[in-house]
Amino acid sequence: MTKPASPETLLSTRIGVVDASAPGAALVALASADQPVPAEGLHYLPLSPAAKAPDCCVRPQSAVPARDVAILRFDGDDAQLAAEHSAQFTRAPDGAFMGLTLQGKATVTRATEQRLFLQWPDRKVSVRVDHCFSAEGMHVRVADSAGPGKWQPAAYYYLPLKASVQPDCPLEE
């Protein structure tokens, strides 16, 4: 019988989300409120518009008061306010985007427009990230590897949109 991985060893804990869709403002939501952030900051990977590789760096700043939190994190069907922080980039990105924050620089492999795999140099397994748009927001699902071809859901984020988009989520979203 395989022993379940401890939360510290799950690669999904290295992933959060970033909303840099408003000019001059960025918000990040991390896997947990007490997640340590490297002194140099977090890499970021735009999902919309899509980027091929992570860039450096975004630094979480002050925690956003609960009444102002917009990013949700789901635990099953239950929505919770995400551990959201205002953030600053060490170098301004080329344009507005919504995407991921990553602890360290991961290799990105895109399977489809809505699915990618992340792998870090210190681990042999990957993390799968699925993302899509509904009429109201961006949905990001993260899954840890649970063996060859098997995935264990780890996180589900919802980022509300500030502009209209063409929905591309499957009907069950």
PDB file of N, CA and C in Angstrom, residues 10 22-23 60 68 80 120 138 142 146 163 166:
ATOM      1  N   LEU A  10       3.942  17.775  -1.746  1.00  0.00           N
ATOM      2  CA  LEU A  10       3.091  17.931  -2.909  1.00  0.00           C
ATOM      3  C   LEU A  10       3.519  19.160  -3.703  1.00  0.00           C
ATOM      4  N   ALA A  22      -5.657  44.297 -13.938  1.00  0.00           N
ATOM      5  CA  ALA A  22      -5.885  45.737 -13.780  1.00  0.00           C
ATOM      6  C   ALA A  22      -4.543  46.462 -13.880  1.00  0.00           C
ATOM      7  N   PRO A  23      -4.480  47.547 -14.648  1.00  0.00           N
ATOM      8  CA  PRO A  23      -3.210  48.278 -14.796  1.00  0.00           C
ATOM      9  C   PRO A  23      -2.658  48.728 -13.441  1.00  0.00           C
ATOM     10  N   PRO A  60       4.491  38.995  -3.077  1.00  0.00           N
ATOM     11  CA  PRO A  60       3.305  39.331  -2.289  1.00  0.00           C
ATOM     12  C   PRO A  60       3.659  40.416  -1.280  1.00  0.00           C
ATOM     13  N   ASP A  68     -12.481  42.568   1.048  1.00  0.00           N
ATOM     14  CA  ASP A  68     -12.064  42.981  -0.298  1.00  0.00           C
ATOM     15  C   ASP A  68     -11.542  41.836  -1.160  1.00  0.00           C
ATOM     16  N   GLN A  80     -14.226  29.297  -0.589  1.00  0.00           N
ATOM     17  CA  GLN A  80     -13.612  30.020   0.512  1.00  0.00           C
ATOM     18  C   GLN A  80     -12.901  31.226  -0.075  1.00  0.00           C
ATOM     19  N   TRP A 120       9.489  20.679 -11.808  1.00  0.00           N
ATOM     20  CA  TRP A 120      10.617  21.365 -11.199  1.00  0.00           C
ATOM     21  C   TRP A 120      11.845  20.469 -11.295  1.00  0.00           C
ATOM     22  N   MET A 138     -12.188  33.218 -14.512  1.00  0.00           N
ATOM     23  CA  MET A 138     -11.207  32.219 -14.931  1.00  0.00           C
ATOM     24  C   MET A 138     -11.168  31.130 -13.866  1.00  0.00           C
ATOM     25  N   VAL A 142      -5.644  22.602 -10.223  1.00  0.00           N
ATOM     26  CA  VAL A 142      -4.299  22.058 -10.084  1.00  0.00           C
ATOM     27  C   VAL A 142      -4.419  20.634  -9.553  1.00  0.00           C
ATOM     28  N   ALA A 146      -0.471  11.200  -9.172  1.00  0.00           N
ATOM     29  CA  ALA A 146      -0.790  10.108  -8.245  1.00  0.00           C
ATOM     30  C   ALA A 146      -0.389   8.781  -8.878  1.00  0.00           C
ATOM     31  N   ALA A 163     -13.357  42.033 -17.391  1.00  0.00           N
ATOM     32  CA  ALA A 163     -13.735  42.325 -18.777  1.00  0.00           C
ATOM     33  C   ALA A 163     -14.478  41.120 -19.341  1.00  0.00           C
ATOM     34  N   GLN A 166     -14.805  35.391 -24.243  1.00  0.00           N
ATOM     35  CA  GLN A 166     -15.547  34.300 -24.852  1.00  0.00           C
ATOM     36  C   GLN A 166     -15.392  33.076 -23.957  1.00  0.00           C
TER      37      GLN A 166
END
